[in-house]
CSV table of C-alpha atoms and ligand atoms in Angstrom, one decimal:
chain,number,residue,atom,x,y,z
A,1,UNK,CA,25.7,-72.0,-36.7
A,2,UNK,CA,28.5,-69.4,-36.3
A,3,UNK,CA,31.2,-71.8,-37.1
A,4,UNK,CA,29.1,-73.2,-40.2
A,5,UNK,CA,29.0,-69.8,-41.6
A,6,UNK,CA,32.9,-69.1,-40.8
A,7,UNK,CA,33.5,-72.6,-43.0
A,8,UNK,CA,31.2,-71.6,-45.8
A,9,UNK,CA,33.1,-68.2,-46.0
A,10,UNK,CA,36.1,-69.9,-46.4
A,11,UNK,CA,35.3,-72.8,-48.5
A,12,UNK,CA,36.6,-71.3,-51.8
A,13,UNK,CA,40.2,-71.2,-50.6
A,14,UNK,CA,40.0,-74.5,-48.9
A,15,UNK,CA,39.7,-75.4,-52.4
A,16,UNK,CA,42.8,-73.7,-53.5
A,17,UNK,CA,44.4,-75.8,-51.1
A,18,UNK,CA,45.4,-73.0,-48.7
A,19,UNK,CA,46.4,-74.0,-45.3
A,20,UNK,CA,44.1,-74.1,-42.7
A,21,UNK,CA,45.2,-73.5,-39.0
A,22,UNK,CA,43.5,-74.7,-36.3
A,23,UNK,CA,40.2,-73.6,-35.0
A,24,UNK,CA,39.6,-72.7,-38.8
A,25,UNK,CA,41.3,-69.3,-38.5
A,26,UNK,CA,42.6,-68.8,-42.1
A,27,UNK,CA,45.1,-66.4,-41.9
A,28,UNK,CA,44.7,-65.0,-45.7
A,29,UNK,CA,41.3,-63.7,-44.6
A,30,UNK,CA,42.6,-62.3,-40.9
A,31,UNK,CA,44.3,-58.7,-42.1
A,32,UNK,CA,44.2,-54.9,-41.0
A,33,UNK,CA,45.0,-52.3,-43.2
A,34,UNK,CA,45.4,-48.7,-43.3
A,35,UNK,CA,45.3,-46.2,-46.1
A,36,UNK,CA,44.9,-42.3,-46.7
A,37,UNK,CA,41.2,-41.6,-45.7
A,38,UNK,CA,40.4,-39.5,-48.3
A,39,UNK,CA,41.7,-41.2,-52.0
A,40,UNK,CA,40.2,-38.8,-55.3
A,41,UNK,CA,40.9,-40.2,-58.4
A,42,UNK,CA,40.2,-39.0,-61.9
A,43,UNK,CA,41.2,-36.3,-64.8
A,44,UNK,CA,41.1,-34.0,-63.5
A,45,UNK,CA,40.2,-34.0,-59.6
A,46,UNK,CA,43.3,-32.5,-58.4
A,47,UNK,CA,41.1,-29.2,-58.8
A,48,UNK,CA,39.4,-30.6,-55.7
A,49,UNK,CA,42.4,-29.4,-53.7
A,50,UNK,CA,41.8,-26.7,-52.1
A,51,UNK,CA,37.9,-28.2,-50.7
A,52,UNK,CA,40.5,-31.0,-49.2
A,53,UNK,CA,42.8,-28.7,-47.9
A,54,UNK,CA,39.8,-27.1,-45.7
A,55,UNK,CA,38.6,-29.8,-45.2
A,56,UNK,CA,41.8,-31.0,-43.1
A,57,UNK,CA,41.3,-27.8,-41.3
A,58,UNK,CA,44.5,-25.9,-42.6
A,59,UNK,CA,45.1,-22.2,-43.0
A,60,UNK,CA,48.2,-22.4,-44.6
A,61,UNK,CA,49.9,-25.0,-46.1
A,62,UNK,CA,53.4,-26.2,-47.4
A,63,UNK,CA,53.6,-27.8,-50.9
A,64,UNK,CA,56.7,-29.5,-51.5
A,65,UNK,CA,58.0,-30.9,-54.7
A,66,UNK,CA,61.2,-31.1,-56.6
A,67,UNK,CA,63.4,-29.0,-58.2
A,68,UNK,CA,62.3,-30.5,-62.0
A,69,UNK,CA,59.4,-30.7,-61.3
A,70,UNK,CA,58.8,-26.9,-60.2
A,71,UNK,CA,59.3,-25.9,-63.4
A,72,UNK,CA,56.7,-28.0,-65.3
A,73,UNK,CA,53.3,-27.4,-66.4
A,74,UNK,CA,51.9,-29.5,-63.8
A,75,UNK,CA,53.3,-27.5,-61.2
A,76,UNK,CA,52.1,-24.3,-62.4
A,77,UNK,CA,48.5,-26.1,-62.6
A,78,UNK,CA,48.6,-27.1,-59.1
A,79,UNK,CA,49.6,-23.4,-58.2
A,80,UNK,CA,47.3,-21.8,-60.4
A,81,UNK,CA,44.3,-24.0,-58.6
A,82,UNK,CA,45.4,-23.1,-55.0
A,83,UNK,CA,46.3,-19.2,-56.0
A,84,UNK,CA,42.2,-18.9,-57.0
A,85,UNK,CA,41.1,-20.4,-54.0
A,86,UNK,CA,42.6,-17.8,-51.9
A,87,UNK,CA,44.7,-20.1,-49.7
A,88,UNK,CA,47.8,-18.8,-48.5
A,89,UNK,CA,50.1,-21.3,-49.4
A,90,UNK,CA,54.4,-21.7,-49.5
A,91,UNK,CA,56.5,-23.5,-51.6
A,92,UNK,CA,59.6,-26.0,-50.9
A,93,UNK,CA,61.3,-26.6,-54.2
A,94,UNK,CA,64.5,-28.3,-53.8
A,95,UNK,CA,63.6,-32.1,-53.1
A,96,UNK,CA,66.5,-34.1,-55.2
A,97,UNK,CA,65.6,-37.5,-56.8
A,98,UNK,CA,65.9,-40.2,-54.5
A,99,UNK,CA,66.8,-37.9,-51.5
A,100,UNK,CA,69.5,-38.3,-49.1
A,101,UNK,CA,68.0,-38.5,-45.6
A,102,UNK,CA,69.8,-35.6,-43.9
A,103,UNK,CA,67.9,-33.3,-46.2
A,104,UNK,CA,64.8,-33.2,-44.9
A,105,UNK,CA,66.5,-30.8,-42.3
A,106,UNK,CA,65.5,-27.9,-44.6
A,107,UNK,CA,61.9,-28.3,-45.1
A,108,UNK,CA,61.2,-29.1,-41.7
A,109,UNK,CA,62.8,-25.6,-40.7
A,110,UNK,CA,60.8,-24.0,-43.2
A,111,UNK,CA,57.8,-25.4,-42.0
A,112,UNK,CA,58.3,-24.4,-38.4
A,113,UNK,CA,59.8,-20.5,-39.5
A,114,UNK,CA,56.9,-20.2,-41.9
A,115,UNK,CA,53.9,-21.9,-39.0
A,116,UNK,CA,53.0,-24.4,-41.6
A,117,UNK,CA,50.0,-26.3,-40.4
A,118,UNK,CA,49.4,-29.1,-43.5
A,119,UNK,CA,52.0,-30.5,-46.2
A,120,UNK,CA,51.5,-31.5,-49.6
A,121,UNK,CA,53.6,-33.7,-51.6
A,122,UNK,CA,53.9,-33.2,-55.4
A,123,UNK,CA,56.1,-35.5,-57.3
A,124,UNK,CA,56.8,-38.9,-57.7
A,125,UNK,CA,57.8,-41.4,-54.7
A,126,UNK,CA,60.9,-39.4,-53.6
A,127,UNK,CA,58.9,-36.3,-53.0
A,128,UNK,CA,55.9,-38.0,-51.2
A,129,UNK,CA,58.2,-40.3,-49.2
A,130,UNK,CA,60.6,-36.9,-48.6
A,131,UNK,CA,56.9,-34.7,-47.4
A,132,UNK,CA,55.8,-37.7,-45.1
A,133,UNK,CA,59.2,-37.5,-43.3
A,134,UNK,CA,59.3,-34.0,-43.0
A,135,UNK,CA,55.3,-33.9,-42.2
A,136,UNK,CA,56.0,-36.1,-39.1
A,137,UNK,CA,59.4,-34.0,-37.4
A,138,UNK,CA,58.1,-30.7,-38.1
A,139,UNK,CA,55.8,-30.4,-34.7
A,140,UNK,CA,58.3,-32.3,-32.9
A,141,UNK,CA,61.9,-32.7,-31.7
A,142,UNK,CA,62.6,-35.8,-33.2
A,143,UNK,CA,65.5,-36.8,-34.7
A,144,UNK,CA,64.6,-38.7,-38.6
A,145,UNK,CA,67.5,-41.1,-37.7
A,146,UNK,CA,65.6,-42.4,-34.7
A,147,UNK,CA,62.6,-43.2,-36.7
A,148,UNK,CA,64.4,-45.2,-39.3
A,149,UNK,CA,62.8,-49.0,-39.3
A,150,UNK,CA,59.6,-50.6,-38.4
A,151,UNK,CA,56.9,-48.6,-36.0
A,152,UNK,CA,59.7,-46.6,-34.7
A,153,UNK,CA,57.2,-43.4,-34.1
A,154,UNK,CA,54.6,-42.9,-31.9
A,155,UNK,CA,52.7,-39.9,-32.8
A,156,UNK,CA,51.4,-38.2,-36.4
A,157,UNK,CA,52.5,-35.2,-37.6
A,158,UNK,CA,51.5,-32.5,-40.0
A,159,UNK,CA,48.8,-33.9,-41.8
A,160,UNK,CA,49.4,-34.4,-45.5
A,161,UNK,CA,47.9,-34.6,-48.6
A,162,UNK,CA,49.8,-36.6,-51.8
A,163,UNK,CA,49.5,-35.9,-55.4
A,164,UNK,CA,51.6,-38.3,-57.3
A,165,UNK,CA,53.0,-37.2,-60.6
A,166,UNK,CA,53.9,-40.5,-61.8
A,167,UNK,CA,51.9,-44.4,-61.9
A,168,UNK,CA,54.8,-45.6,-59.8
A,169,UNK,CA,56.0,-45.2,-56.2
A,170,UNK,CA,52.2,-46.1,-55.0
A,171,UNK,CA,53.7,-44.1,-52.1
A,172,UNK,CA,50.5,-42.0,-52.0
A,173,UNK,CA,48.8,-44.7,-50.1
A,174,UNK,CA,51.4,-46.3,-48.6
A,175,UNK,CA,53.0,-46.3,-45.2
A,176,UNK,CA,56.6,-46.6,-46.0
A,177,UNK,CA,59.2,-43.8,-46.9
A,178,UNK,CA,62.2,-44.8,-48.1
A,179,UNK,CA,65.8,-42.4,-48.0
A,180,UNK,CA,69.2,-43.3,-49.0
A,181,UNK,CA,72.0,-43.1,-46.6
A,182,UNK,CA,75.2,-42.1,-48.6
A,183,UNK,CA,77.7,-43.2,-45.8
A,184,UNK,CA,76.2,-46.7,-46.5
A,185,UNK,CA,75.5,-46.4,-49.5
A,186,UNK,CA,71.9,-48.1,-48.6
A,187,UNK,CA,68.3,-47.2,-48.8
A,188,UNK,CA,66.4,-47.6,-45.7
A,189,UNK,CA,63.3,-47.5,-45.0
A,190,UNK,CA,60.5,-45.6,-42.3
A,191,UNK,CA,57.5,-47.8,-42.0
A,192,UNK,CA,54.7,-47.0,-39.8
A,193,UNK,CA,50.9,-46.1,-39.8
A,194,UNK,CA,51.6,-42.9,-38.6
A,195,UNK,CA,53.2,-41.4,-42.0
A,196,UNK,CA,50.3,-42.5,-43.8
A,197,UNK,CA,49.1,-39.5,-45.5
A,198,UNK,CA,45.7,-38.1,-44.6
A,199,UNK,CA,44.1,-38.0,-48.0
A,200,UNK,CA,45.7,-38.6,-51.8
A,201,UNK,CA,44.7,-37.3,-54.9
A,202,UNK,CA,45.5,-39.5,-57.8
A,203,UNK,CA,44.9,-37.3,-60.9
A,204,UNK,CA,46.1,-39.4,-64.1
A,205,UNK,CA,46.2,-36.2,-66.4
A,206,UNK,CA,49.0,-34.9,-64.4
A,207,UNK,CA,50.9,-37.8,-66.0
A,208,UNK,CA,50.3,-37.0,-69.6
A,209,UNK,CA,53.3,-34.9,-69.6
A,210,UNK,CA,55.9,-37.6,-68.1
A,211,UNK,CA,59.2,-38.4,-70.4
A,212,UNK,CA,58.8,-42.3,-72.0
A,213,UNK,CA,61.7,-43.5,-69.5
A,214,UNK,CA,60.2,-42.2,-66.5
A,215,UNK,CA,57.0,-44.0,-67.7
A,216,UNK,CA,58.9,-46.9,-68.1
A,217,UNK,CA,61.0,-47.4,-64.9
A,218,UNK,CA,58.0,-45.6,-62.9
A,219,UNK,CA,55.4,-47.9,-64.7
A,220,UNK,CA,58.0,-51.2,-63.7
A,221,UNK,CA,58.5,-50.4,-60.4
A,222,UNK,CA,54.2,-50.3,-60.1
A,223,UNK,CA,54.1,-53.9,-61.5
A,224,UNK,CA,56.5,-54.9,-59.5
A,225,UNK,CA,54.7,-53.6,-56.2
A,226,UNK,CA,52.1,-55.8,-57.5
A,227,UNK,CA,53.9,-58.9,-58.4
A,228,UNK,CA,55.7,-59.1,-54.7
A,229,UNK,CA,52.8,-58.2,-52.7
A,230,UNK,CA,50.9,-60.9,-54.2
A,231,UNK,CA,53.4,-62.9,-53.7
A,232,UNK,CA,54.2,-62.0,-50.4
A,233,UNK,CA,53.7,-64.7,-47.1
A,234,UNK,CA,51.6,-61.4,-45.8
A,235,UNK,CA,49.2,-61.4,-48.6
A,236,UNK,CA,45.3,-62.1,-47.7
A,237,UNK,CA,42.6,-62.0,-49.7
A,238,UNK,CA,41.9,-58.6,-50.4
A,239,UNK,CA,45.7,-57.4,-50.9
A,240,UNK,CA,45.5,-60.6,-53.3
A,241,UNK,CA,42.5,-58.9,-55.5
A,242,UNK,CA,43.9,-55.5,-55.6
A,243,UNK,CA,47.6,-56.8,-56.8
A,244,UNK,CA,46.0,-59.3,-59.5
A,245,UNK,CA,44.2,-56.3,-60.7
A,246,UNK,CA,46.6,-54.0,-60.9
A,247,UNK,CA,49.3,-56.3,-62.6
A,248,UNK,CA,46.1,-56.6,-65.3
A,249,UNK,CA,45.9,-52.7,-65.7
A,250,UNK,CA,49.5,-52.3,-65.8
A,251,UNK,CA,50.3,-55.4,-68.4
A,252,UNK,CA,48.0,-53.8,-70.3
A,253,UNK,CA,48.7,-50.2,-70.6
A,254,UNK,CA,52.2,-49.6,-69.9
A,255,UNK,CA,53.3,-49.7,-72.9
A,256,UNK,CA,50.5,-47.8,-74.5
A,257,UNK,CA,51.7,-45.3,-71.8
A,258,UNK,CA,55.1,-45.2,-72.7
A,259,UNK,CA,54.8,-45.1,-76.8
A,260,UNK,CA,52.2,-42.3,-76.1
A,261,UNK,CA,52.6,-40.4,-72.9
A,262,UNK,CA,49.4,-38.5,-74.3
A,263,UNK,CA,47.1,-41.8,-74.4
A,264,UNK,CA,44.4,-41.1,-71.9
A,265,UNK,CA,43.3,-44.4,-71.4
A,266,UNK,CA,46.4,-45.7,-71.0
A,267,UNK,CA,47.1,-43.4,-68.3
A,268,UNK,CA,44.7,-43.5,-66.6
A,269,UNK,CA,44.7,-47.5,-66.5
A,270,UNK,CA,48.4,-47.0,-64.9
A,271,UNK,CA,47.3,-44.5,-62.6
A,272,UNK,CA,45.0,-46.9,-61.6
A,273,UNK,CA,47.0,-50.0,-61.7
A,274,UNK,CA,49.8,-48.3,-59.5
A,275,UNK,CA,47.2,-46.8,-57.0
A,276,UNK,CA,45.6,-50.9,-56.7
A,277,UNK,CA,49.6,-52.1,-56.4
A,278,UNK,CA,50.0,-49.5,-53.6
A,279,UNK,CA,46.7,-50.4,-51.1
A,280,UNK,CA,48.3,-53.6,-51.9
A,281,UNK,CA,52.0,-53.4,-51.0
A,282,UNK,CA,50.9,-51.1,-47.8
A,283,UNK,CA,49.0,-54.3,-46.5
A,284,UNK,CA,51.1,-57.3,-47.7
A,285,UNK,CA,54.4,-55.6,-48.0
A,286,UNK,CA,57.4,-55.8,-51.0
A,287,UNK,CA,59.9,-58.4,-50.9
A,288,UNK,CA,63.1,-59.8,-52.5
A,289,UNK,CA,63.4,-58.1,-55.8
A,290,UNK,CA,63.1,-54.8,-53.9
A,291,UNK,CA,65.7,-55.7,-51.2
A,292,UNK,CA,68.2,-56.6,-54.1
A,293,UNK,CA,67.3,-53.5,-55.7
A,294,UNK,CA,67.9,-51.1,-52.5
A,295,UNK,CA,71.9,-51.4,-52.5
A,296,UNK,CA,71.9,-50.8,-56.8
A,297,UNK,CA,70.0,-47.9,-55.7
A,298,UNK,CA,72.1,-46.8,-52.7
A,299,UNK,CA,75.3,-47.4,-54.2
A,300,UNK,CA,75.2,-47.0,-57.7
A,301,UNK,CA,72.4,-44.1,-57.6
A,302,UNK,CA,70.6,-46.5,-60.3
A,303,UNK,CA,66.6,-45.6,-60.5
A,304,UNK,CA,64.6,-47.7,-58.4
A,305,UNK,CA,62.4,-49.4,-61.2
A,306,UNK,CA,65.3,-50.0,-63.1
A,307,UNK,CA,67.1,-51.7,-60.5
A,308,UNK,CA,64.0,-53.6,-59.4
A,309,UNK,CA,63.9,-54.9,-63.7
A,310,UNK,CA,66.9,-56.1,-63.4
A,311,UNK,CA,66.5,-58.2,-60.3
A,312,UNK,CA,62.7,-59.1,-61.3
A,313,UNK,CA,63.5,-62.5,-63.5
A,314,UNK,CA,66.0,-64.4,-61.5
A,315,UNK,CA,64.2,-63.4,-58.2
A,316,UNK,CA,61.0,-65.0,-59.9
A,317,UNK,CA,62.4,-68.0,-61.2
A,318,UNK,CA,64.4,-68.2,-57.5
A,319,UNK,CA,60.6,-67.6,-55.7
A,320,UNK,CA,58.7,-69.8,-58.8
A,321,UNK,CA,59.7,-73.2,-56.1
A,322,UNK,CA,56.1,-74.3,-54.1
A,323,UNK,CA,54.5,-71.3,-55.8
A,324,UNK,CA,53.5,-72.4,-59.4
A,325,UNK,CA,50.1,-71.8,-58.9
A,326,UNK,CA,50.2,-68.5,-57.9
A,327,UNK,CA,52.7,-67.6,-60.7
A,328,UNK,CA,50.0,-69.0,-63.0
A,329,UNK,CA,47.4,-67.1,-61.6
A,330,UNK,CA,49.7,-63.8,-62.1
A,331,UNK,CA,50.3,-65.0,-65.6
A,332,UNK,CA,46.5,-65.5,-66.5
A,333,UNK,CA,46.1,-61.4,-65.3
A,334,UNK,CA,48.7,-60.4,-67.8
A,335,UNK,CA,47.8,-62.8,-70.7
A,336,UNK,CA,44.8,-64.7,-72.3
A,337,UNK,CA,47.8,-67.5,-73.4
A,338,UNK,CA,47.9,-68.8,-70.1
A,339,UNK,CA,44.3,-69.2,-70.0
A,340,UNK,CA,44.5,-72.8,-71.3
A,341,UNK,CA,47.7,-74.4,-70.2
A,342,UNK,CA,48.9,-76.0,-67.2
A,343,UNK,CA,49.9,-74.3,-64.2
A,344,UNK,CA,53.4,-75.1,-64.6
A,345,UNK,CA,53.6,-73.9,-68.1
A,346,UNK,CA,52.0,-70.7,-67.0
A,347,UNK,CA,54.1,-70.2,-64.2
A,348,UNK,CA,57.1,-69.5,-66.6
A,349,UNK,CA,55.0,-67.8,-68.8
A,350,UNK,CA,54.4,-65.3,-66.3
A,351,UNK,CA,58.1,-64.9,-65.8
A,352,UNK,CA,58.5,-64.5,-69.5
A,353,UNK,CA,55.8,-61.7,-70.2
A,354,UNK,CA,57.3,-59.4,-67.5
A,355,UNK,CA,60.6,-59.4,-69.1
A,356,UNK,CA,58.9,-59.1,-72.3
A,357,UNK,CA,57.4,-56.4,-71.1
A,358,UNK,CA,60.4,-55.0,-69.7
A,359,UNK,CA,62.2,-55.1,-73.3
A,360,UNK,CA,59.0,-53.3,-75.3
A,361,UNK,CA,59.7,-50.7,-73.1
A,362,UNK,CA,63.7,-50.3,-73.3
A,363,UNK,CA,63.9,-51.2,-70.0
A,364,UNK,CA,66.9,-53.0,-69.1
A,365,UNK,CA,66.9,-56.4,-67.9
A,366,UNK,CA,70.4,-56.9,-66.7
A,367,UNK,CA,72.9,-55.7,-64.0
A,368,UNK,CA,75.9,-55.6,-66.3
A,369,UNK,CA,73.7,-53.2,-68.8
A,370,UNK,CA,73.4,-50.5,-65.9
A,371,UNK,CA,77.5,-50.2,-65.9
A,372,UNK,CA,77.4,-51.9,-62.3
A,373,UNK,CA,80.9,-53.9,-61.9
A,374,UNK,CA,80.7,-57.7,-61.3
A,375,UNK,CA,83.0,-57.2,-58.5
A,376,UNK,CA,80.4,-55.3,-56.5
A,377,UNK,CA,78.5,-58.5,-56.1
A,378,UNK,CA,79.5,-59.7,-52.9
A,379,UNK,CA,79.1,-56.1,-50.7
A,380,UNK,CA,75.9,-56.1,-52.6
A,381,UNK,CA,74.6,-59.4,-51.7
A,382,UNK,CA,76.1,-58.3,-48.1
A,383,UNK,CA,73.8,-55.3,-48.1
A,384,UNK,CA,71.0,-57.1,-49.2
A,385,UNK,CA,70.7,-60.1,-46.8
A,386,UNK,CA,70.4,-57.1,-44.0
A,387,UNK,CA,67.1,-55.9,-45.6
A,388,UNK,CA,65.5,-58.4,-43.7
A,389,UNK,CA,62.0,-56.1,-43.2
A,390,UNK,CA,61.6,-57.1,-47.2
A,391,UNK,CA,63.1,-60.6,-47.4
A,392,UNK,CA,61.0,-61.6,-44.7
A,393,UNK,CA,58.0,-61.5,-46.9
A,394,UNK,CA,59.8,-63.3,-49.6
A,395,UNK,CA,57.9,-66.7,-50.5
A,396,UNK,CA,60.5,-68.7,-50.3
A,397,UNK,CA,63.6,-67.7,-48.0
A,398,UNK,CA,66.6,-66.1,-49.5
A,399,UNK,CA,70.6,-66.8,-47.4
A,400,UNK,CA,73.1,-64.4,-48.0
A,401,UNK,CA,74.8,-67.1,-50.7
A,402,UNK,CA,71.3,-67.4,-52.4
A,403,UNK,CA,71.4,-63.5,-52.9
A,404,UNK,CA,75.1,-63.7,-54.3
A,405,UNK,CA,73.9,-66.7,-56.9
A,406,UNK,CA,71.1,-64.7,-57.7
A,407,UNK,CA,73.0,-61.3,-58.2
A,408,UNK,CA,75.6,-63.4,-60.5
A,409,UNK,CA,72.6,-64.7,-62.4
A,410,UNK,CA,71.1,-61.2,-63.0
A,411,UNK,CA,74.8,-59.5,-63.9
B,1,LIG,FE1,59.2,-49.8,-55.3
């Protein structure tokens, strides 16, 4: 009886020819996942702030954000909201784009000196990733070094609350933080349940204001999340429904976004779409275009979604071998052209709207156009064959002379 119901579940991706294992234990519908337990979404919600800060049971919490972004309107909104609720609130203003990991030193001391008992992260995915780092040291006496990988701590921190500024990073939901290390001239990552923040409030109106580039790289990087973690080997069914989704919303309003930052709709189907990516990506995980990205981003300071455009078409067309159908099935979320052609066809299609995409947008699409010498190749493909928590969810493997090929292809 039990194992006739099990089979009927499980009969729809028996017919997409999905591998079974034995005992009938599908693995795409085996999956644990966790994510803020409080996510608020809508224009306007981030006014529900200060009910969710009480609600966490702080007295007095930290808001971090960076030093741009201090000075904007949104800012002042967010301050404005928590000033009339009578909380008694600091400030940390000085988080630098893409932050270097020893500067998390400073927040965490302010957050001890001032008895901080909850962190908020304002920003995009450098100030959320930067406030989950800090959030998890500040009780403690760990050192951020030793937490560097995967599942390296064993205890939450401060909890935290995350309002994104941009439809990007998805890091708002997500259980990664990721710093650069200038010595290595690398981005690393911290990756464990326990930096997961404790509620996130995804208001798309706080968007409005963004500048058309940081929509576009922002708004790449969120497609990408959802391309790879569909993708990925550690994809199941529901990461699968949220990352089709979102690369719908996003293929369909980024570049509404960017033309008109003031487009509601439009923003709010990015907020949307990167949110989706984000649930996804913190189940099924990123993959190669991101780990070819990291050392564009750690040597060459390039923005991460522009150095994830650059790698997205040759990683494709590298991943598109055994995967055609999938690639079609990304491809009929972005376009009603794929709708009625073969898989095949579609498959490249896919590959075709992204970079497409990527151009409406002035985005670049190659590494030579970021000013990155052709000679850096080989320490880059060097750098990227180590970023083996990323390649590992690649769908097809990736050697270290793969990754040069590849990078030569993209330059
Ligand atoms: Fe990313």
């Amino acid at each position: 009886m039990w194992q006739n119901q099990l089979i009927r579940m499980v009969s729809p991706i028996r017919e997409r020819g999905v591998m079974m294992s034995e005992g009938n234990r599908c693995p795409e519908t085996v999956f644990s996942f966790h994510i803020p337990s409080d996510v608020v979404f809508g224009d306007g919600e981030v006014e529900r702030l200060p009910g969710i800060i009480r609600g966490l049971g702080s007295h007095h919490p930290l808001v971090l954000t960076g030093r741009t972004l201090c000075r904007t309107e949104v800012f002042r909104s967010i301050r404005g909201i928590l000033d009339s609720s009578g909380i008694r609130y600091g400030v940390y203003d000085r988080i630098e784009p893409e932050p270097p990991v020893e500067s998390v030193g400073a927040a965490v001391d302010l957050a001890r000196s001032g008895g901080h008992d909850l962190m908020i992260g304002v920003g995009g995915g450098s100030t959320m990733d930067f406030t989950k780092a800090a959030a998890v040291i500040a009780p403690g006496e760990m050192d951020i070094l030793d937490l560097v990988g995967r599942d390296r701590i064993i205890r939450k921190g401060l909890p935290t609350i995350m309002i994104p500024t941009t439809s990007g990073s998805g890091s708002e939901v997500s259980p990664v933080a990721i710093f650069t290390f200038a010595e290595e001239k690398v981005k690393k990552g911290i990756v464990s349940p326990h930096i997961t923040p404790d509620a996130a409030i995804v208001d798309p109106e706080l968007t409005h204001g963004l500048p058309p580039r940081v929509t576009a790289d922002t708004g790449m990087d969120a497609l990408i999340h959802a391309v790879e973690s569909f993708l990925s080997v550690n994809a199941n069914l529901l990461s699968e429904t949220l990352s089709l989704a979102a690369v719908g919303h996003i293929a369909g309003s980024l570049e509404k976004a960017v033309k008109n930052g003031r487009d509601a709709a439009a923003r709010r189907m990015m907020s949307l779409g990167s949110l989706m990516a984000g649930m996804a990506f913190a189940m099924a995980g990123t993959a190669a275009v991101h780990a070819l990205a990291y050392p564009l981003g750690g040597e060459f300071h390039v923005p991460h979604g522009a150095a994830n455009t650059v790698m997205l078409r040759q990683v494709m067309e590298f991943n598109l071998e055994g995967n055609s159908v999938k690639f079609a099935r990304l491809a009929r979320s972005m376009s009603d052209d794929a709708e009625n052609i073969p898989d095949t066809d579609a498959a490249f299609l896919s590959i075709d709207r992204m970079t497409e995409l990527a151009r409406n947008i002035g985005v670049v699409t190659r590494i030579r156009d970021l000013g990155v010498p052709v000679s850096a190749i080989p320490g880059m493909a060097e750098a990227a064959s180590k970023e083996t928590r990323l390649l590992s969810n690649n769908p097809r493997p990736m050697n270290k002379k793969q990754i040069e090929e590849i990078y030569r292809k993209a330059w």
